[in-house]
Short mmCIF file of N, CA and C in Angstrom, two decimals:
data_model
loop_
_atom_site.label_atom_id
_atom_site.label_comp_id
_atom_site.label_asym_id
_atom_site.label_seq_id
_atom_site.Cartn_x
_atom_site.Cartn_y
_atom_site.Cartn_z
N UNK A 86 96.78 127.82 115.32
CA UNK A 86 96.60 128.05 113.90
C UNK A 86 95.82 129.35 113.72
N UNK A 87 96.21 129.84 112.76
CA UNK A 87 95.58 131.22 111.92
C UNK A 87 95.45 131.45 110.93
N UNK A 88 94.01 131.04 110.60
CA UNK A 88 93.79 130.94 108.84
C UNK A 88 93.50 132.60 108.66
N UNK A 89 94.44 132.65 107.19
CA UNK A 89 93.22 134.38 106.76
C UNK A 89 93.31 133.83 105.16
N UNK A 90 91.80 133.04 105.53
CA UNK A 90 91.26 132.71 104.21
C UNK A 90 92.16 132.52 103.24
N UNK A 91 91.93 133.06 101.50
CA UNK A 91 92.35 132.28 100.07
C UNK A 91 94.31 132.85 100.54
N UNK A 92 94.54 133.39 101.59
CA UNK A 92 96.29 133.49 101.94
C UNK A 92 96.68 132.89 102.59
N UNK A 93 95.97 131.58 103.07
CA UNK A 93 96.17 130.56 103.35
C UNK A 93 96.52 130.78 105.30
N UNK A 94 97.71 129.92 105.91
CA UNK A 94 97.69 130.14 107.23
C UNK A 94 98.91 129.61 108.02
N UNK A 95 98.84 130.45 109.10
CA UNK A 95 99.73 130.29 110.29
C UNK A 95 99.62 129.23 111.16
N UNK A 96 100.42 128.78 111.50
CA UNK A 96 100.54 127.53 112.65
C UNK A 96 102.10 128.10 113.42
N UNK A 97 101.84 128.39 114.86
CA UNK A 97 103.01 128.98 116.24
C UNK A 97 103.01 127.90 117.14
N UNK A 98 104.28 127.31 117.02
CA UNK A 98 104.57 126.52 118.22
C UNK A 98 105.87 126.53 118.95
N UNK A 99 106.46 127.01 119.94
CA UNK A 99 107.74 126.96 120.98
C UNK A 99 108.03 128.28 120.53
N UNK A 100 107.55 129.20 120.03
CA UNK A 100 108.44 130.52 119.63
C UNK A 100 108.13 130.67 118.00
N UNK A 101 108.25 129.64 117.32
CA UNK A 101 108.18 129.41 116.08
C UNK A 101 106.95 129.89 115.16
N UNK A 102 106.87 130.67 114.06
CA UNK A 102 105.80 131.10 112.76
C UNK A 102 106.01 129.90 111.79
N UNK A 103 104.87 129.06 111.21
CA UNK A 103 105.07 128.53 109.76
C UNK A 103 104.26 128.90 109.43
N UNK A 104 104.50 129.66 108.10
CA UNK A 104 103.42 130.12 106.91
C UNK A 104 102.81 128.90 105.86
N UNK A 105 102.17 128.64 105.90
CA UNK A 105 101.60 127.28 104.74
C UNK A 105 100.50 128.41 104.07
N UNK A 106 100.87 128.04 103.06
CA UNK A 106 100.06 128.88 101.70
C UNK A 106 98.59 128.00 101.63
N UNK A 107 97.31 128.60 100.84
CA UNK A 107 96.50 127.48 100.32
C UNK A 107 96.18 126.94 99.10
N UNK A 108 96.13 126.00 99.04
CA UNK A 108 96.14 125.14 97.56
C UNK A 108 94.95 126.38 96.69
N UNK A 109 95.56 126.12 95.08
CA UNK A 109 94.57 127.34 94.62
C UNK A 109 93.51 126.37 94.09
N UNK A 110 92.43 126.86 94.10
CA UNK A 110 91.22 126.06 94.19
C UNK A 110 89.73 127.10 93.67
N UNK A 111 89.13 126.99 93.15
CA UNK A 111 87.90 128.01 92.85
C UNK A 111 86.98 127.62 93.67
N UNK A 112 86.66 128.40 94.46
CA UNK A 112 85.76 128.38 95.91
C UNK A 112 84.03 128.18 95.44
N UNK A 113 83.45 127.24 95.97
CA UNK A 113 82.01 127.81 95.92
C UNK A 113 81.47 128.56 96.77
N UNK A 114 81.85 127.81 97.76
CA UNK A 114 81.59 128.38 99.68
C UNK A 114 82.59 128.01 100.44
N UNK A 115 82.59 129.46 100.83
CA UNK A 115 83.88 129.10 102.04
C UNK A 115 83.22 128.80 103.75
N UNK A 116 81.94 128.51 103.77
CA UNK A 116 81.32 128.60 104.96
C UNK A 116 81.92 126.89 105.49
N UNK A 117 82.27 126.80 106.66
CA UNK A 117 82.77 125.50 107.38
C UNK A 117 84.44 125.62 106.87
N UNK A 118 84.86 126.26 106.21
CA UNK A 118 86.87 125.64 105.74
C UNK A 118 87.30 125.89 106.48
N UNK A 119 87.31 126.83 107.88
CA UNK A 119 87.95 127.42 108.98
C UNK A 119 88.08 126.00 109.69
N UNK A 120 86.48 125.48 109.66
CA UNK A 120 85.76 123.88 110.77
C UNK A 120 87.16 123.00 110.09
N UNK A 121 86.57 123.08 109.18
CA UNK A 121 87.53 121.56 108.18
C UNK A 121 88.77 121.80 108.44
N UNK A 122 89.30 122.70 108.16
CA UNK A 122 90.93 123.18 109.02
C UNK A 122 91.35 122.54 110.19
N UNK A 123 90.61 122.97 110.57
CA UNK A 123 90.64 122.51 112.66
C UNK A 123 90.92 121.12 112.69
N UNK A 124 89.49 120.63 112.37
CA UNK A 124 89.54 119.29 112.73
C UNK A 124 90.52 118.18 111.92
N UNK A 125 91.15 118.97 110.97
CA UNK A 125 91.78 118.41 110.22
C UNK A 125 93.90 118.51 110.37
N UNK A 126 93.90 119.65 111.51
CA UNK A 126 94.80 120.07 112.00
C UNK A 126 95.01 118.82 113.35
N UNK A 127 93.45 118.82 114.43
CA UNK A 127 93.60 117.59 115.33
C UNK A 127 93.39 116.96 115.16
N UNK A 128 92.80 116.12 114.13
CA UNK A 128 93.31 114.96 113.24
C UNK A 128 94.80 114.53 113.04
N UNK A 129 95.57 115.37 112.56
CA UNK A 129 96.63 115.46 112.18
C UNK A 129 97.68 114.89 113.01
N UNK A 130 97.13 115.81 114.30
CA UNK A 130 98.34 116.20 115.98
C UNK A 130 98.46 114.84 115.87
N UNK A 131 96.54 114.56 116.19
CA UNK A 131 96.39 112.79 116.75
C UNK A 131 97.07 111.70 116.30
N UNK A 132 97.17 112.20 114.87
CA UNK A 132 98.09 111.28 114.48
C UNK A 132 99.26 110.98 114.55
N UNK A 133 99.82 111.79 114.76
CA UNK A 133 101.45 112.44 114.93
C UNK A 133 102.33 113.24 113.98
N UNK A 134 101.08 113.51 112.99
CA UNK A 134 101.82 114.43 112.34
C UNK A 134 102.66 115.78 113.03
N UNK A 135 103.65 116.45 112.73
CA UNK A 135 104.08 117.51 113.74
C UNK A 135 103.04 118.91 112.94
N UNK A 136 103.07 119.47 114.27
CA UNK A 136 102.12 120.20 113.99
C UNK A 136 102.63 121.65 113.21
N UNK A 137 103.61 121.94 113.11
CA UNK A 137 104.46 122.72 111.96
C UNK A 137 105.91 121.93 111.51
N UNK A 138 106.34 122.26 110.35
CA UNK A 138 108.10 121.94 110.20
C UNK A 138 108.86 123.49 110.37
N UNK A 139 109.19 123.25 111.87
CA UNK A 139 109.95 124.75 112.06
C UNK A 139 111.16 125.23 111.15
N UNK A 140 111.85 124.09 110.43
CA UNK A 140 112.95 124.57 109.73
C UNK A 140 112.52 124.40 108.26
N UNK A 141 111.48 124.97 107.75
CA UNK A 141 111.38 124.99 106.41
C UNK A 141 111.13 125.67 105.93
N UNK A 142 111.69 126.34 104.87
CA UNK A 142 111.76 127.62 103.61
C UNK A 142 109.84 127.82 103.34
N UNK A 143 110.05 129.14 103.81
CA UNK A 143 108.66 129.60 103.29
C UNK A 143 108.22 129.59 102.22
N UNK A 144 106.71 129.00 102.00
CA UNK A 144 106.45 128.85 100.55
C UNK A 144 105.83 129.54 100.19
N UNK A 145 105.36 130.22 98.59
CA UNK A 145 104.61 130.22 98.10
C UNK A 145 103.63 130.18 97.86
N UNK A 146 104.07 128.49 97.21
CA UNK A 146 102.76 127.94 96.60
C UNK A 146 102.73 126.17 97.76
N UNK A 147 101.69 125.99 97.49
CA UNK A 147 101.39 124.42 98.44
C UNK A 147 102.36 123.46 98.18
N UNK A 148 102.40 123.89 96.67
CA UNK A 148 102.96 122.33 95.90
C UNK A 148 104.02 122.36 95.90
N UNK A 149 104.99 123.85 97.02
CA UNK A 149 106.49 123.30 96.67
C UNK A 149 106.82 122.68 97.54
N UNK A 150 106.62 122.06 98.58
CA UNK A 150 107.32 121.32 99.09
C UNK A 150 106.06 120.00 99.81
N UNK A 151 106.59 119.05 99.50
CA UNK A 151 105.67 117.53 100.23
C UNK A 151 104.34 117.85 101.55
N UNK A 152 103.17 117.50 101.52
CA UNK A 152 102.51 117.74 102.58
C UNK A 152 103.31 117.01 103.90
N UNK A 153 103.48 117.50 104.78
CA UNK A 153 104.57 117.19 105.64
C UNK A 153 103.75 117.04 107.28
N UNK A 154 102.86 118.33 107.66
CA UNK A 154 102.48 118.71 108.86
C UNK A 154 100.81 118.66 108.73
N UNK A 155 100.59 119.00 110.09
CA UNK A 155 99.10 118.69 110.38
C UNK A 155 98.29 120.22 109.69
N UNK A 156 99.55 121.29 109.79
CA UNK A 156 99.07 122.45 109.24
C UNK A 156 99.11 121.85 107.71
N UNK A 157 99.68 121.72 107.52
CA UNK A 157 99.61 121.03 105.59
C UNK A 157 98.09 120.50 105.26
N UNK A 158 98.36 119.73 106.70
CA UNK A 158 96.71 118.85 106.13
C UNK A 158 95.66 119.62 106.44
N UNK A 159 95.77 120.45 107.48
CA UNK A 159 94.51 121.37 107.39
C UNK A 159 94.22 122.25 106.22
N UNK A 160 95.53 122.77 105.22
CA UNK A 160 94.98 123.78 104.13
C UNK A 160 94.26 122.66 102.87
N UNK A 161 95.17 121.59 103.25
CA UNK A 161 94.61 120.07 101.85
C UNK A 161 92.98 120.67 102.00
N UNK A 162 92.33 119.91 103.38
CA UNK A 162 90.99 119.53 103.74
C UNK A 162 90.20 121.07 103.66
N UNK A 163 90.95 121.74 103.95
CA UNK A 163 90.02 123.23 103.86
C UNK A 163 89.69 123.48 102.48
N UNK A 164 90.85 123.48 101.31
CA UNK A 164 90.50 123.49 99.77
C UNK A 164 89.50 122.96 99.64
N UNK A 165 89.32 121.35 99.85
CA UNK A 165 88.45 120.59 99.90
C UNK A 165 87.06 120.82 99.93
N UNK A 166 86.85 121.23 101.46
CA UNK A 166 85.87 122.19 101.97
C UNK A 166 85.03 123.14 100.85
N UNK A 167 86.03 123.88 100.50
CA UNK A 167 85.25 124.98 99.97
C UNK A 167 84.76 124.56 98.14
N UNK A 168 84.90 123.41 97.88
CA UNK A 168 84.28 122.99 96.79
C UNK A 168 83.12 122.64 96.75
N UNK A 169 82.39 122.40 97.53
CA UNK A 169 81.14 122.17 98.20
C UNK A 169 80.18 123.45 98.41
N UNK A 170 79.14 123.34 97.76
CA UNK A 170 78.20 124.60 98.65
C UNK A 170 77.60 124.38 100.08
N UNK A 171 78.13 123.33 100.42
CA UNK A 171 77.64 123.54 101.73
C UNK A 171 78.16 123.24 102.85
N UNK A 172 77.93 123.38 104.06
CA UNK A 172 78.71 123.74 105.31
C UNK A 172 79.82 123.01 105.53
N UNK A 173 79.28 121.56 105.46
CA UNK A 173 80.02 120.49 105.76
C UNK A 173 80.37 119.86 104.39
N UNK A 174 81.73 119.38 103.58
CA UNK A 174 81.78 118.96 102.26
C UNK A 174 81.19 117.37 102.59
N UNK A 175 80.39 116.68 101.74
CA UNK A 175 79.83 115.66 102.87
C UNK A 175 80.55 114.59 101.53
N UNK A 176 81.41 115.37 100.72
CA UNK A 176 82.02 114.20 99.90
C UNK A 176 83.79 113.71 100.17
N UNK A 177 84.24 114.66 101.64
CA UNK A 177 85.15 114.12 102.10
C UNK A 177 85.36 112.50 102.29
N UNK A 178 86.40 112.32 101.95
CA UNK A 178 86.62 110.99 102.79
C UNK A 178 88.35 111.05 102.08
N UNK A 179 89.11 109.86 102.62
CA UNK A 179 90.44 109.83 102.48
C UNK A 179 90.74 109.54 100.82
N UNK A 180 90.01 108.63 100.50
CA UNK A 180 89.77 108.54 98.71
C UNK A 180 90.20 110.06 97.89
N UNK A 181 88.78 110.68 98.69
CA UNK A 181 88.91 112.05 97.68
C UNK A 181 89.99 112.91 98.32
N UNK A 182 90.24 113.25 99.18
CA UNK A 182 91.30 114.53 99.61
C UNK A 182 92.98 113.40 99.02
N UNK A 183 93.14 112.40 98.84
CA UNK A 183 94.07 112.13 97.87
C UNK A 183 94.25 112.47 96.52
N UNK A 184 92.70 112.12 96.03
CA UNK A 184 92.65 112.29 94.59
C UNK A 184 92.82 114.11 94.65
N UNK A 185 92.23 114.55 95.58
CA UNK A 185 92.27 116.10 95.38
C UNK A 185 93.84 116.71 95.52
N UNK A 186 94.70 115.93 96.14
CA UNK A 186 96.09 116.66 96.06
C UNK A 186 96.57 116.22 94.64
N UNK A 187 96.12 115.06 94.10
CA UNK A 187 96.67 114.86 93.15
C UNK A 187 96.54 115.42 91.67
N UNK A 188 94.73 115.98 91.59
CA UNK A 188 94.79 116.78 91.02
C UNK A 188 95.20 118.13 91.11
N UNK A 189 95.81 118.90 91.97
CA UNK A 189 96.57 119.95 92.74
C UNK A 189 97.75 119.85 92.06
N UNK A 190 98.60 118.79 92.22
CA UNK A 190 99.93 118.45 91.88
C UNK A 190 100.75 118.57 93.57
N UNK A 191 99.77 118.07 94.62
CA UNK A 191 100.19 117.79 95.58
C UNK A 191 101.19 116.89 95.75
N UNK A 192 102.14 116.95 97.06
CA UNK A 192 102.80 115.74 96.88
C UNK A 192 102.84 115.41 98.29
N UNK A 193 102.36 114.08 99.02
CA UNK A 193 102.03 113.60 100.23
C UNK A 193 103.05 113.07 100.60
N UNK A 194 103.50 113.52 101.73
CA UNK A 194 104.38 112.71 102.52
C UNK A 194 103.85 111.35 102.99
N UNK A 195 105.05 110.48 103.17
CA UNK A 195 104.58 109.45 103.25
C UNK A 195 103.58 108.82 104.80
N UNK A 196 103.89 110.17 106.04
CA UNK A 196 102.78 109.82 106.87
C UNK A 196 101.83 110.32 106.75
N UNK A 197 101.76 110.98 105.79
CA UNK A 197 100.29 111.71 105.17
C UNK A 197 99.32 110.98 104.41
N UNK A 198 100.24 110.61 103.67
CA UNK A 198 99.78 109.26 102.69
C UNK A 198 99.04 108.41 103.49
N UNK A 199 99.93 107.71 104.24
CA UNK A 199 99.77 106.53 105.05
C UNK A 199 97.65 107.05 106.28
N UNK A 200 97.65 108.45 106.79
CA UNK A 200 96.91 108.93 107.21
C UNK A 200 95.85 108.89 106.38
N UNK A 201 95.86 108.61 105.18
CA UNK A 201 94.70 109.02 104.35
C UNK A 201 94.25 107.53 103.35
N UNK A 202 94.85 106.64 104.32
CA UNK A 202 94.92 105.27 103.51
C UNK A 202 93.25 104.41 104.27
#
């Protein structure tokens, strides 16, 4: 993975580029969203989310197409992140990064969903 910050980020696997955009969000601090990314990317793997969708139309914006990949869930949790002034958002939990796509106009795939249940 290769975040470059509010342009959101790269995820390379077998040969393959996916561009995932980041949810637009008004930042307080961006200190830790790189952290929250990560762990939210091997979170993801662990789960089995795939860690890019190699055959999918580059987006935009977040919200056009279903959170799908572990890169998806890392830009969700990084938005997240940076609503917080501080390092760690310590008001994560699966509750809120739902409610937060939903105020987004996110739309969760259903093992995403299911991940955040």
């Amino acid at each position: 993975m290769l975040t470059i910050g509010a342009l959101g980020a790269y995820g390379y696997d077998k040969g393959t580029w996916e561009y995932t955009p980041c949810a637009l969000v008004n930042p307080i601090s961006t200190a830790g969203a790189g952290d929250a990314a990560l762990g939210a990317l091997i979170a993801g793997t662990a789960r089995g989310l795939p860690f890019i969708l190699k055959d999918r139309a580059k987006r935009h914006r977040l919200a056009e197409a279903p959170l799908e990949s572990a890169l998806d869930l890392a830009a969700l949790v990084a938005s997240f992140s940076v609503l917080s002034p501080d390092t760690i958002n310590l008001e994560t939990s699966p509750t809120a990064l739902r409610e937060h796509a939903n105020k987004l106009g996110l739309t969760l795939s259903p093992a995403v969903e299911n991940m955040l249940h």
